[in-house]
Coordinates of C-alpha atoms in Angstrom, one line a residue:
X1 CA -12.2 36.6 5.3
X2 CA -15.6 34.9 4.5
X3 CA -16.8 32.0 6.8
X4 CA -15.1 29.1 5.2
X5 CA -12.2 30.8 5.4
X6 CA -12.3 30.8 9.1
X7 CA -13.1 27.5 9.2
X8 CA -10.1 26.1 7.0
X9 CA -8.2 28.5 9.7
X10 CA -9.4 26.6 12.4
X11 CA -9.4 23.0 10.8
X12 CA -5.8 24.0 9.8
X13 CA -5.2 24.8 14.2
X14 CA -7.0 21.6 14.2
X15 CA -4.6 19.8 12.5
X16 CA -1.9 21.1 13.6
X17 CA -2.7 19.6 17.0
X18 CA -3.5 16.4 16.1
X19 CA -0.8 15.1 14.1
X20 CA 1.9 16.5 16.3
X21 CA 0.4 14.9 19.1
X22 CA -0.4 11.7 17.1
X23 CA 3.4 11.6 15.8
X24 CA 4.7 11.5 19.0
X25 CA 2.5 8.8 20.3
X26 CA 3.6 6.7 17.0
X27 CA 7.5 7.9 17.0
X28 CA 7.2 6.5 20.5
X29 CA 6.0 3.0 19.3
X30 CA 8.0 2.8 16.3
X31 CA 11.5 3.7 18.9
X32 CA 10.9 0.8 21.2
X33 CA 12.0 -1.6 19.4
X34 CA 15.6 0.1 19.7
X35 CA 15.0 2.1 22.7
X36 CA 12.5 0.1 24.7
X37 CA 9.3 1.8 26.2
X38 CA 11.0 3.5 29.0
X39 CA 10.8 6.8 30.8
X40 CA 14.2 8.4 29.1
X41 CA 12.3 7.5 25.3
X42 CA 9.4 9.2 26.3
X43 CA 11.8 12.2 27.9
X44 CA 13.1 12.3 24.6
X45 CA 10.2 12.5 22.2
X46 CA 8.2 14.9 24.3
X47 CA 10.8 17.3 25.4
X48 CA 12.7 17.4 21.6
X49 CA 8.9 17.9 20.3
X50 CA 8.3 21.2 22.5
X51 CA 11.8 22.1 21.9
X52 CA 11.1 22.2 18.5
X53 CA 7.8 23.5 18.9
X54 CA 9.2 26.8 20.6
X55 CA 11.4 27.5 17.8
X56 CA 8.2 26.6 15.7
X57 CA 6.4 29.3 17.3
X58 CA 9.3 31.6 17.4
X59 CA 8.8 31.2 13.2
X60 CA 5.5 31.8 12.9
X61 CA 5.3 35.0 14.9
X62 CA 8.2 36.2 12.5
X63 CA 6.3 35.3 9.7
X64 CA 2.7 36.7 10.5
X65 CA 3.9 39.6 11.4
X66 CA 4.7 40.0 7.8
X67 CA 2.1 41.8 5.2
X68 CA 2.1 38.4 3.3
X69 CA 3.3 35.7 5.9
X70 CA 0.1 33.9 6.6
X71 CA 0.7 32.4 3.0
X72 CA 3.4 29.9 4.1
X73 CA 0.2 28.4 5.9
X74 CA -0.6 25.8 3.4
X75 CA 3.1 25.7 2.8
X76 CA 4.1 24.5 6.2
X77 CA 1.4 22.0 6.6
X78 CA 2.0 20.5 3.5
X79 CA 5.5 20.1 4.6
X80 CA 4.4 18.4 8.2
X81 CA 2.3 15.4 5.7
X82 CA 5.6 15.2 3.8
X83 CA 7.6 14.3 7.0
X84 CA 4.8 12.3 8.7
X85 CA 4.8 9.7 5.2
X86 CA 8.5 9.3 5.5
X87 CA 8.6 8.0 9.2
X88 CA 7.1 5.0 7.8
X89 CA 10.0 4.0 5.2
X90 CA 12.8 5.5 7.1
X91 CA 12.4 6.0 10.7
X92 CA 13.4 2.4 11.8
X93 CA 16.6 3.2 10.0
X94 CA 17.2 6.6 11.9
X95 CA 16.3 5.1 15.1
X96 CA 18.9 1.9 15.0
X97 CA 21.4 4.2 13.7
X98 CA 20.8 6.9 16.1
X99 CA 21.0 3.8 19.4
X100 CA 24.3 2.4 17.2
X101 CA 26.1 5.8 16.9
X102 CA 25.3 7.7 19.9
X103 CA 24.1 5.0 22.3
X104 CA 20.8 4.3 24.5
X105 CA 20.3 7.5 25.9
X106 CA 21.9 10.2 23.5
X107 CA 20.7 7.9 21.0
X108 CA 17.1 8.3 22.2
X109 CA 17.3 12.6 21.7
X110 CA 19.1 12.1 18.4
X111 CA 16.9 9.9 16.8
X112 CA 13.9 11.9 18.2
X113 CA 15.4 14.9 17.1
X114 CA 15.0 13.7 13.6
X115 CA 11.8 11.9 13.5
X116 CA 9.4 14.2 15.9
X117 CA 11.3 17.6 15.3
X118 CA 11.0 18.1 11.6
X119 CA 6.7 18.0 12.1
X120 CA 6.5 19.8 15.5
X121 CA 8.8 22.6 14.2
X122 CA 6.6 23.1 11.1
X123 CA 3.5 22.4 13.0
X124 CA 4.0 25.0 15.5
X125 CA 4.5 27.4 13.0
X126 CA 1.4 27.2 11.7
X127 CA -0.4 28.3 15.0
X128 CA 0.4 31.4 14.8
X129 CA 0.4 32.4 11.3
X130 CA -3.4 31.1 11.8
X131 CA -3.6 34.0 14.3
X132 CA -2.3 36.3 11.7
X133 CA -5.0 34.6 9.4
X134 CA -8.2 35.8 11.7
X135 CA -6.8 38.8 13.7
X136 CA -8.0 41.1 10.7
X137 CA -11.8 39.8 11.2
X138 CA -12.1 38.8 14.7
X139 CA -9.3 41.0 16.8
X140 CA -5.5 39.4 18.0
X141 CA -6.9 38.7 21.4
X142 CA -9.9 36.6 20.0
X143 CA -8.1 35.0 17.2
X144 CA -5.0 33.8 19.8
X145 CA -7.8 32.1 22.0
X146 CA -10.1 30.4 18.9
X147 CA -6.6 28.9 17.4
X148 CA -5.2 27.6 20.8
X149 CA -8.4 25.9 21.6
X150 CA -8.8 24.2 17.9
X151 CA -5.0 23.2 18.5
X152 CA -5.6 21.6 21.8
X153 CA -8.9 19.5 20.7
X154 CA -6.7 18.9 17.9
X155 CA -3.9 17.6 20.7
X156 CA -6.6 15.8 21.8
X157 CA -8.2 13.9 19.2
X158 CA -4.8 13.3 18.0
X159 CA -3.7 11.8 21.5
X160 CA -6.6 9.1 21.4
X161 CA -6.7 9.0 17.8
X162 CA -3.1 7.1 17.9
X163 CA -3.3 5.5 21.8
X164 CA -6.7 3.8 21.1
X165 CA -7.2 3.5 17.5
X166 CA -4.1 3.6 15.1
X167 CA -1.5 1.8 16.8
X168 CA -3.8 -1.5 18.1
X169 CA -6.0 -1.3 15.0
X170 CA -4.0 0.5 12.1
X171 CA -0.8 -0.6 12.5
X172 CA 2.0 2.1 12.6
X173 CA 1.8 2.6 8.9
X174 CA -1.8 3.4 9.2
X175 CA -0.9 5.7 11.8
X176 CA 1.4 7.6 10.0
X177 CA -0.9 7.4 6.9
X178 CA -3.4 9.0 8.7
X179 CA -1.3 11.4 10.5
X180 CA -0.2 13.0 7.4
X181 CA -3.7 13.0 5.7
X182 CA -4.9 15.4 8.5
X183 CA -2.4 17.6 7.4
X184 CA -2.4 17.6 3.5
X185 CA -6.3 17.6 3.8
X186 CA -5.4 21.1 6.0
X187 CA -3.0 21.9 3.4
X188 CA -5.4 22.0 0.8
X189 CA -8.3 23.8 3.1
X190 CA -6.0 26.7 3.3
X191 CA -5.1 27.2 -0.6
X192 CA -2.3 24.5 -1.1
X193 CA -2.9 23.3 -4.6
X194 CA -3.6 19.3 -5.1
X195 CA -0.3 18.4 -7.0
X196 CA 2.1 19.5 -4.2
X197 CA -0.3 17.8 -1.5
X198 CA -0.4 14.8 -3.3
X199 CA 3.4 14.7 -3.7
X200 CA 3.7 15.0 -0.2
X201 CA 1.9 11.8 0.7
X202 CA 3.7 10.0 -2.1
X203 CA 5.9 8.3 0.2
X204 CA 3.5 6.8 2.4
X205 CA 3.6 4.2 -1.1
X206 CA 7.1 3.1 -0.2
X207 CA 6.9 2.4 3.4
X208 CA 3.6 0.9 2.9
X209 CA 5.4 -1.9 0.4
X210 CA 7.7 -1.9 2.8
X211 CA 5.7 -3.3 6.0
X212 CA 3.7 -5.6 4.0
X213 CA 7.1 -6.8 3.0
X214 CA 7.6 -7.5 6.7
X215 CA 4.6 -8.8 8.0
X216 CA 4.8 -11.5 5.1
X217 CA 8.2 -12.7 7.2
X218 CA 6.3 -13.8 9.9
X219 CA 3.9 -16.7 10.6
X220 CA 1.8 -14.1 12.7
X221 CA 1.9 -10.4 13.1
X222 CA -0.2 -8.5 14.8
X223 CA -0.1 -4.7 16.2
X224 CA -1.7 -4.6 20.0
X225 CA -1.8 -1.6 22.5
X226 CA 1.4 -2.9 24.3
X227 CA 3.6 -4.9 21.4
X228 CA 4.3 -5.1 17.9
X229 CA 4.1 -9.5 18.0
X230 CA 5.6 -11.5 15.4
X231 CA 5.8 -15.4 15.1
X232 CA 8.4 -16.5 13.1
X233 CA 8.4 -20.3 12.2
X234 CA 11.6 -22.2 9.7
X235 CA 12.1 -25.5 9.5
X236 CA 13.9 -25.5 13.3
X237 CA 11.7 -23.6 15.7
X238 CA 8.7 -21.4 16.0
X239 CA 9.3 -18.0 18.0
X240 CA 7.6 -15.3 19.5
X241 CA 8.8 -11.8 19.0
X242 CA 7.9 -8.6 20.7
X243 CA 8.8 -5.8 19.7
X244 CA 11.9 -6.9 18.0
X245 CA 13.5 -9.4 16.2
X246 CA 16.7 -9.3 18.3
X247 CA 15.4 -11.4 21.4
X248 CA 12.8 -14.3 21.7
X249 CA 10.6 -14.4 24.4
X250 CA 9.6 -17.8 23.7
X251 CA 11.1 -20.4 21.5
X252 CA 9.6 -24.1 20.8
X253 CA 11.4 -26.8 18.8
X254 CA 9.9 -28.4 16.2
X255 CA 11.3 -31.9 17.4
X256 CA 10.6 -30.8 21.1
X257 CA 14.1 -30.8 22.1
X258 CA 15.7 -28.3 24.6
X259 CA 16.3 -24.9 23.7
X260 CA 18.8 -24.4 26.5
X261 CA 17.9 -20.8 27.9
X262 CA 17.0 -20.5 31.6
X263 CA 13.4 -21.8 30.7
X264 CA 14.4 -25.1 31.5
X265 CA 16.0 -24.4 34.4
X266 CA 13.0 -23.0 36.0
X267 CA 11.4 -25.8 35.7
X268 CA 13.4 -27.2 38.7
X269 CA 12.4 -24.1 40.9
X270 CA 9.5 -25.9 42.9
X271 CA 11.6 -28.4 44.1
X272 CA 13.0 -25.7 46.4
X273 CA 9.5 -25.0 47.8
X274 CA 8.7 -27.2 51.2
X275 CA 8.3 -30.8 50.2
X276 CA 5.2 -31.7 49.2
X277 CA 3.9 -27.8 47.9
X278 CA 4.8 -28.4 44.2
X279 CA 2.3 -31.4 44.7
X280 CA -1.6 -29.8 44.6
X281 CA 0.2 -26.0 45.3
X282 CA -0.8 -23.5 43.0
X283 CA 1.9 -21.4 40.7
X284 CA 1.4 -18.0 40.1
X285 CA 3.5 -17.1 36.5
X286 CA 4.0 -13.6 36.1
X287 CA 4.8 -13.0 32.4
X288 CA 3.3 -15.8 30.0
X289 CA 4.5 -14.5 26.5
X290 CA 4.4 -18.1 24.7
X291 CA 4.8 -20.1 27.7
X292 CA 8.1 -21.5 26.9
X293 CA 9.0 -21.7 30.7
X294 CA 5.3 -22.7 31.8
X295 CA 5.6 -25.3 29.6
X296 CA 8.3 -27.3 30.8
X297 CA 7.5 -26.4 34.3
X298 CA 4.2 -28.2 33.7
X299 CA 5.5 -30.6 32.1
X300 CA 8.1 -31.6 35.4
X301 CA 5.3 -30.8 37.7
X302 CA 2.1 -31.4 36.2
X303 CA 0.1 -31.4 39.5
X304 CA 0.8 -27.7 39.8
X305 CA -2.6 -25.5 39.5
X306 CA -1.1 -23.1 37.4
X307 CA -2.2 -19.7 36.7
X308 CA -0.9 -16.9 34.3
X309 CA -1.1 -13.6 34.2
X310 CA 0.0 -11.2 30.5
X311 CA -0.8 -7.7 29.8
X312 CA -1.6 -8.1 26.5
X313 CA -4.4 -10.3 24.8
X314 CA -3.3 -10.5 21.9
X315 CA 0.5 -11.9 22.8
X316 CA -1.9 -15.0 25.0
X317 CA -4.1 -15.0 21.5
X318 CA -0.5 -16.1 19.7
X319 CA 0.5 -18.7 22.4
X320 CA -2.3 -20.6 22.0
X321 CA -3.0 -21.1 18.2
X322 CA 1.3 -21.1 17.9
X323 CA 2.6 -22.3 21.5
X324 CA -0.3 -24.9 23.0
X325 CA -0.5 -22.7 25.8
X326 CA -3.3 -23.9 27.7
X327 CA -3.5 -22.3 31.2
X328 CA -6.0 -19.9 32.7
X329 CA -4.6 -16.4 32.3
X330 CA -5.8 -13.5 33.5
X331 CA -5.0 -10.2 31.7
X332 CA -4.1 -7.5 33.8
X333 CA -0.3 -5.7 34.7
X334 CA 1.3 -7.8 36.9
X335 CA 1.6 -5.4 39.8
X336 CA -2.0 -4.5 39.4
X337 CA -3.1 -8.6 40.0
X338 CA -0.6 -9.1 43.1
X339 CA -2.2 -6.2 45.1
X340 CA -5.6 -7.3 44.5
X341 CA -5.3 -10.9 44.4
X342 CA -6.0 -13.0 47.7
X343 CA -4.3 -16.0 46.5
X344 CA -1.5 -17.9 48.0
X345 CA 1.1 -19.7 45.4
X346 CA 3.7 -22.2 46.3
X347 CA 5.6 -21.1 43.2
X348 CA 5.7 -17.9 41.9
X349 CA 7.7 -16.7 38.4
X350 CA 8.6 -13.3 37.7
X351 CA 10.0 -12.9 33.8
X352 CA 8.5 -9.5 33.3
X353 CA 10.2 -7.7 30.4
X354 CA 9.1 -4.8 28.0
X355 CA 11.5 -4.8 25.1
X356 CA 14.0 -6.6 26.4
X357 CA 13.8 -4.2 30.3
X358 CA 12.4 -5.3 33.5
X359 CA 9.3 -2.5 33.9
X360 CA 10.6 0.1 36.5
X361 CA 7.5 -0.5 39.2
X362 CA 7.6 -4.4 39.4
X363 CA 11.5 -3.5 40.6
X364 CA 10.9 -2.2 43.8
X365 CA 10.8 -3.0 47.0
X366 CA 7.1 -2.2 47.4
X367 CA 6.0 -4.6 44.3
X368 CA 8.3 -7.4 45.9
X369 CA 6.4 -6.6 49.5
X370 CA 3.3 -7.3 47.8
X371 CA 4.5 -10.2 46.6
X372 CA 5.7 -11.7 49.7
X373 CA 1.7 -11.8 51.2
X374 CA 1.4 -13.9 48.0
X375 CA 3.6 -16.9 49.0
X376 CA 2.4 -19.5 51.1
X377 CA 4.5 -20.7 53.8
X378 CA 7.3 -22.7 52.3
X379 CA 7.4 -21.3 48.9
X380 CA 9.7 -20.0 46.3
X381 CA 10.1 -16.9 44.2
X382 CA 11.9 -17.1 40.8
X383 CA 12.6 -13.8 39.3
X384 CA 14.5 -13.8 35.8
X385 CA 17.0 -11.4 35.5
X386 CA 18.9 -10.3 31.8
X387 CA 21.2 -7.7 32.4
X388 CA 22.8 -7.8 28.1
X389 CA 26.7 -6.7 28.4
X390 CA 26.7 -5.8 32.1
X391 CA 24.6 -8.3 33.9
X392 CA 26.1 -7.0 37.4
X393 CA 24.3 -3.1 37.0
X394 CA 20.8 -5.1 37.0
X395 CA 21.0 -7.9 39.1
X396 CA 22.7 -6.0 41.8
X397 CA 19.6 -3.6 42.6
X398 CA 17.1 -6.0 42.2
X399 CA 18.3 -8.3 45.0
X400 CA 19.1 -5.7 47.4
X401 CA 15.4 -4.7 46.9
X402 CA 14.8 -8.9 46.7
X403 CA 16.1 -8.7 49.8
X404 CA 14.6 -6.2 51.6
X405 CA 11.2 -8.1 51.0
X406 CA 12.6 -11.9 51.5
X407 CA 15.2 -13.3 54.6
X408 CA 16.3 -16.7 52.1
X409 CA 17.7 -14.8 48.7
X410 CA 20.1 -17.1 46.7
X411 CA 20.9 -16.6 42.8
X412 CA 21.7 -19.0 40.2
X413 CA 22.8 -18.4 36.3
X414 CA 22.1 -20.0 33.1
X415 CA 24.0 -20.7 29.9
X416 CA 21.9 -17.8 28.2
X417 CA 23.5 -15.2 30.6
X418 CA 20.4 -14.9 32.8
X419 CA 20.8 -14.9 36.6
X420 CA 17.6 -16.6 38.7
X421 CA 17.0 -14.5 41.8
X422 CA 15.6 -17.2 44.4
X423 CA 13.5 -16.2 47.1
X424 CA 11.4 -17.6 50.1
X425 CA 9.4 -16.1 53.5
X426 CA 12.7 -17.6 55.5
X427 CA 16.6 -18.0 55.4
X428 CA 18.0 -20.4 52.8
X429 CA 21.6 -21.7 52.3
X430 CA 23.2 -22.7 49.0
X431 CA 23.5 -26.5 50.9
X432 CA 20.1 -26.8 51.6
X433 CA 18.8 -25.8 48.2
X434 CA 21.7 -27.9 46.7
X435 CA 20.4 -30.9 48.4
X436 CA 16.1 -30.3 47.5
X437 CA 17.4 -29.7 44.0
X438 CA 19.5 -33.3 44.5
X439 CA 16.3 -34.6 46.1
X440 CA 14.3 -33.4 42.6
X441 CA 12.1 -36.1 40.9
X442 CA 13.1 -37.7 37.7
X443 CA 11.0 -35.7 35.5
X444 CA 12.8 -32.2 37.0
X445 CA 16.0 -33.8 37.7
X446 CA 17.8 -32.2 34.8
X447 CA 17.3 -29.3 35.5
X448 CA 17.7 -29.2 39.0
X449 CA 21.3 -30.4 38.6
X450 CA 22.0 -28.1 36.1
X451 CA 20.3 -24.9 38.5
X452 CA 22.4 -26.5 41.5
X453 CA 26.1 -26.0 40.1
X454 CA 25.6 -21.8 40.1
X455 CA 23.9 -21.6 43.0
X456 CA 25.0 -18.5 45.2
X457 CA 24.3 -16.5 47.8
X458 CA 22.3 -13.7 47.4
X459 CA 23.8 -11.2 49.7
X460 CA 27.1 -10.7 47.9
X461 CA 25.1 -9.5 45.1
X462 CA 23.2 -7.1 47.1
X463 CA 26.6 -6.1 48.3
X464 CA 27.0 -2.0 47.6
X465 CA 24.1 -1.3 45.9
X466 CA 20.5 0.6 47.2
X467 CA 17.1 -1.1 47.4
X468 CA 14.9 0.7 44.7
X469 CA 12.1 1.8 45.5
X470 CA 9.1 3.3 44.1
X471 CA 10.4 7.1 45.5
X472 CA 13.4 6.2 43.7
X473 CA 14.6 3.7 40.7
X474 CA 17.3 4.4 38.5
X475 CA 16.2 1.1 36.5
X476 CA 15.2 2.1 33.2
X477 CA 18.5 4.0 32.9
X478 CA 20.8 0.7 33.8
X479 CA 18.6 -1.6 31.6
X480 CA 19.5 0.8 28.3
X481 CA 23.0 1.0 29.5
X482 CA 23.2 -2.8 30.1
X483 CA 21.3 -3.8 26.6
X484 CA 23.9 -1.5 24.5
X485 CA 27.1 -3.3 25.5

């Protein structure tokens, strides 16, 4: 084999690396719309991918063993660029159905199954009919060693490629684009002809029409490491979107009106703190999105020193040209600001979601222990709690580990089938919180009666069910049961 021979054999190990890996960092995006950005999605695209890979492998040592096998080469990667421009057009499609016919977790293997297997199958195959490619020239054991390390800088490059460039930059389509490129280009290094490659990139056309179709939906929408964000604005409401167009994380009314979800009702929560801390105290808002519920909390309490704190930039870039969100918000995970701040809040909300779930390690009892050296004497915790068709399997754990951290625990729901887990550094009865919410001023008194007719105690709730901790948190698993019923 001459020298550029070898080197289309390892730029084809190469590619085979990176788009496999790159596929399953973009199938992993492009799920979570449907099946969140939990641990059981990413149990599903990895293990399905090496699954797949094995049986990969299993074809390629059949096949280059052959006298004339290591000619499926090109054949095999042009097939992995086919499959990576389809995800594009299709995959959201395969996804929802997979979630509608199967469920949250099933779902999450079947629709894996048919997005990530596919490419790893045929990927993996092509490692060791590479092998078969240089073993004549350079020796089995040599060749074995040369392809697996230009597959795992492949892996590599791949890995970061999509993490830190494609999905925040590219866009998913871009991703997938590029994903597939790698491998026609490889394709054609190894003596795939143009017209087939070509073909096989052909429907990267489709689902490229096909996002700019969607993007042009929205007011705003903008790919970032943690979310897909969308604004959508009609004649009613502007509304911020993350991840999917099922649930808005904030809504604002065009003629300011109420939207009647729990954000108004949390803006009653510091009258429950010690008289006299929601005037000059500070509130610490975990979770900004928009700033629907900062908003009207400010708006009742405007001598609260407020500050926020969002993962994502580029969600706080959309609430303030779209929302008028004007606080100080520091950008950091949540957990990561509690443990290292030194400040002391009055009021502190919690509405932490990921696709519509509560992240697994700010439900623990651990996180809410850290949270506790936060509140100054006299304060309150909110914590907003959706729990979709089984409200119970959520809010249960959460205040037994609530509880565990804070003696006063009381709960409260709202129209929009969200409960309010209410905590403080001391005991609290439903008749004392009943009468500071009574006690509200006029700007918060709305709300407060509304909050004060569900008020109940928190220890029924607790009632049967463990603390989670972070040893131990089945979390993930009850929020993708909870959100398919």
């Amino acid at each position: 084999m001459t020298l550029a021979g070898r080197l289309a054999t390892g730029f084809a190990a190469f590619a085979a690396g990176w788009s496999v890996m790159a596929l399953e960092m973009l199938d992993g995006r492009l799920m979570a719309p449907v099946f969140g950005q939990t641990i059981h999605q990413w149990g599903a695209i990895i293990g399905t991918a090496l699954a797949f890979m094995a049986l990969g492998y299993a074809l390629g040592g059949r096949l280059g063993a052959r006298p004339d096998g290591a000619r499926a080469l090109p054949w095999l990667l042009g097939a992995a660029a086919l499959f990576a421009a389809l995800v594009p057009w299709l995959g959201r499609g395969i996804a929802a159905g997979a979630e509608a016919l199967l469920g949250p977790l099933p779902g999450a293997v079947g629709a894996s199954m048919l997005l990530i297997g596919p490419p790893a199958f045929v990927l993996a195959a092509a490692s060791p009919l590479c092998v078969a490619r240089l073993a004549p020239d350079i020796g089995a054991a040599r060749a074995s060693g040369l392809v697996s390390a230009c597959q795992a800088l492949g892996s590599i490059g791949g890995t970061f490629f999509a993490a830190f460039l494609a999905i925040p930059y590219l866009g998913l389509t871009g991703g997938y684009a590029l994903a597939a490129l790698v491998a026609a280009l490889a394709a054609l290094a190894t003596g795939l002809r143009p017209l087939p490659a070509a073909l096989a990139l052909l429907p990267l056309l489709p689902g490229y029409l096909a996002e700019q179709a969607r993007q042009r939906l929205f007011a705003a929408y903008v790919e970032t490491p943690y979310n897909t964000a969308m604004v959508w604005r009609d004649a009613q409401a502007t509304s911020l979107l993350l991840n999917t167009t099922r649930v808005a994380q904030s809504v604002r009314w065009h003629d300011g009106r109420e939207t009647g979800s729990y954000w108004e009702l949390l803006s009653a929560v510091p009258a429950l703190a010690r008289p006299g801390q929601a005037e000059g105290g500070s509130a610490l808002y975990l979770g900004v999105a928009g700033g629907a519920a900062i908003s009207a909390t400010q708006a009742a309490w405007p001598a609260l020193r407020p500050q926020g704190v969002e993962i994502d930039p580029g969600v706080t870039a959309l609430a303030r040209a779209h929302f008028s969100l004007s606080i100080p918000v520091a950008h950091d995970d949540a957990r990561r600001f509690v443990a290292k701040d030194t400040g002391r809040y009055a009021v502190i909300m919690v509405d932490l979601y990921a696709t519509g779930q509560i992240p697994a390690h700010i439900a623990t009892v651990e996180f809410f222990e850290s949270l506790a050296r936060r509140l100054a004497p006299g304060g309150v915790v909110a914590m907003n709690v959706y729990g979709g068709g089984d409200p119970e399997s959520i809010v249960g754990p959460l205040a037994a580990s609530l509880g565990r951290a804070f003696p006063g625990l009381l709960a409260a729901r709202s129209a929009s089938r969200n409960t309010l887990l209410l905590a403080w550094g001391e005991p609290m009865a439903v008749a004392a919180a009943e009468a500071a919410l009574r006690a509200a001023h006029e700007a918060a008194r709305r709300a407060a009666l509304r909050l004060s007719r569900t008020l109940e105690e928190g220890a029924p709730l607790a009632a049967g069910h463990a603390p989670l901790t972070d040893e131990r948190s089945d979390m993930e698993i009850r929020a993708a049961r909870a959100l398919s019923r």
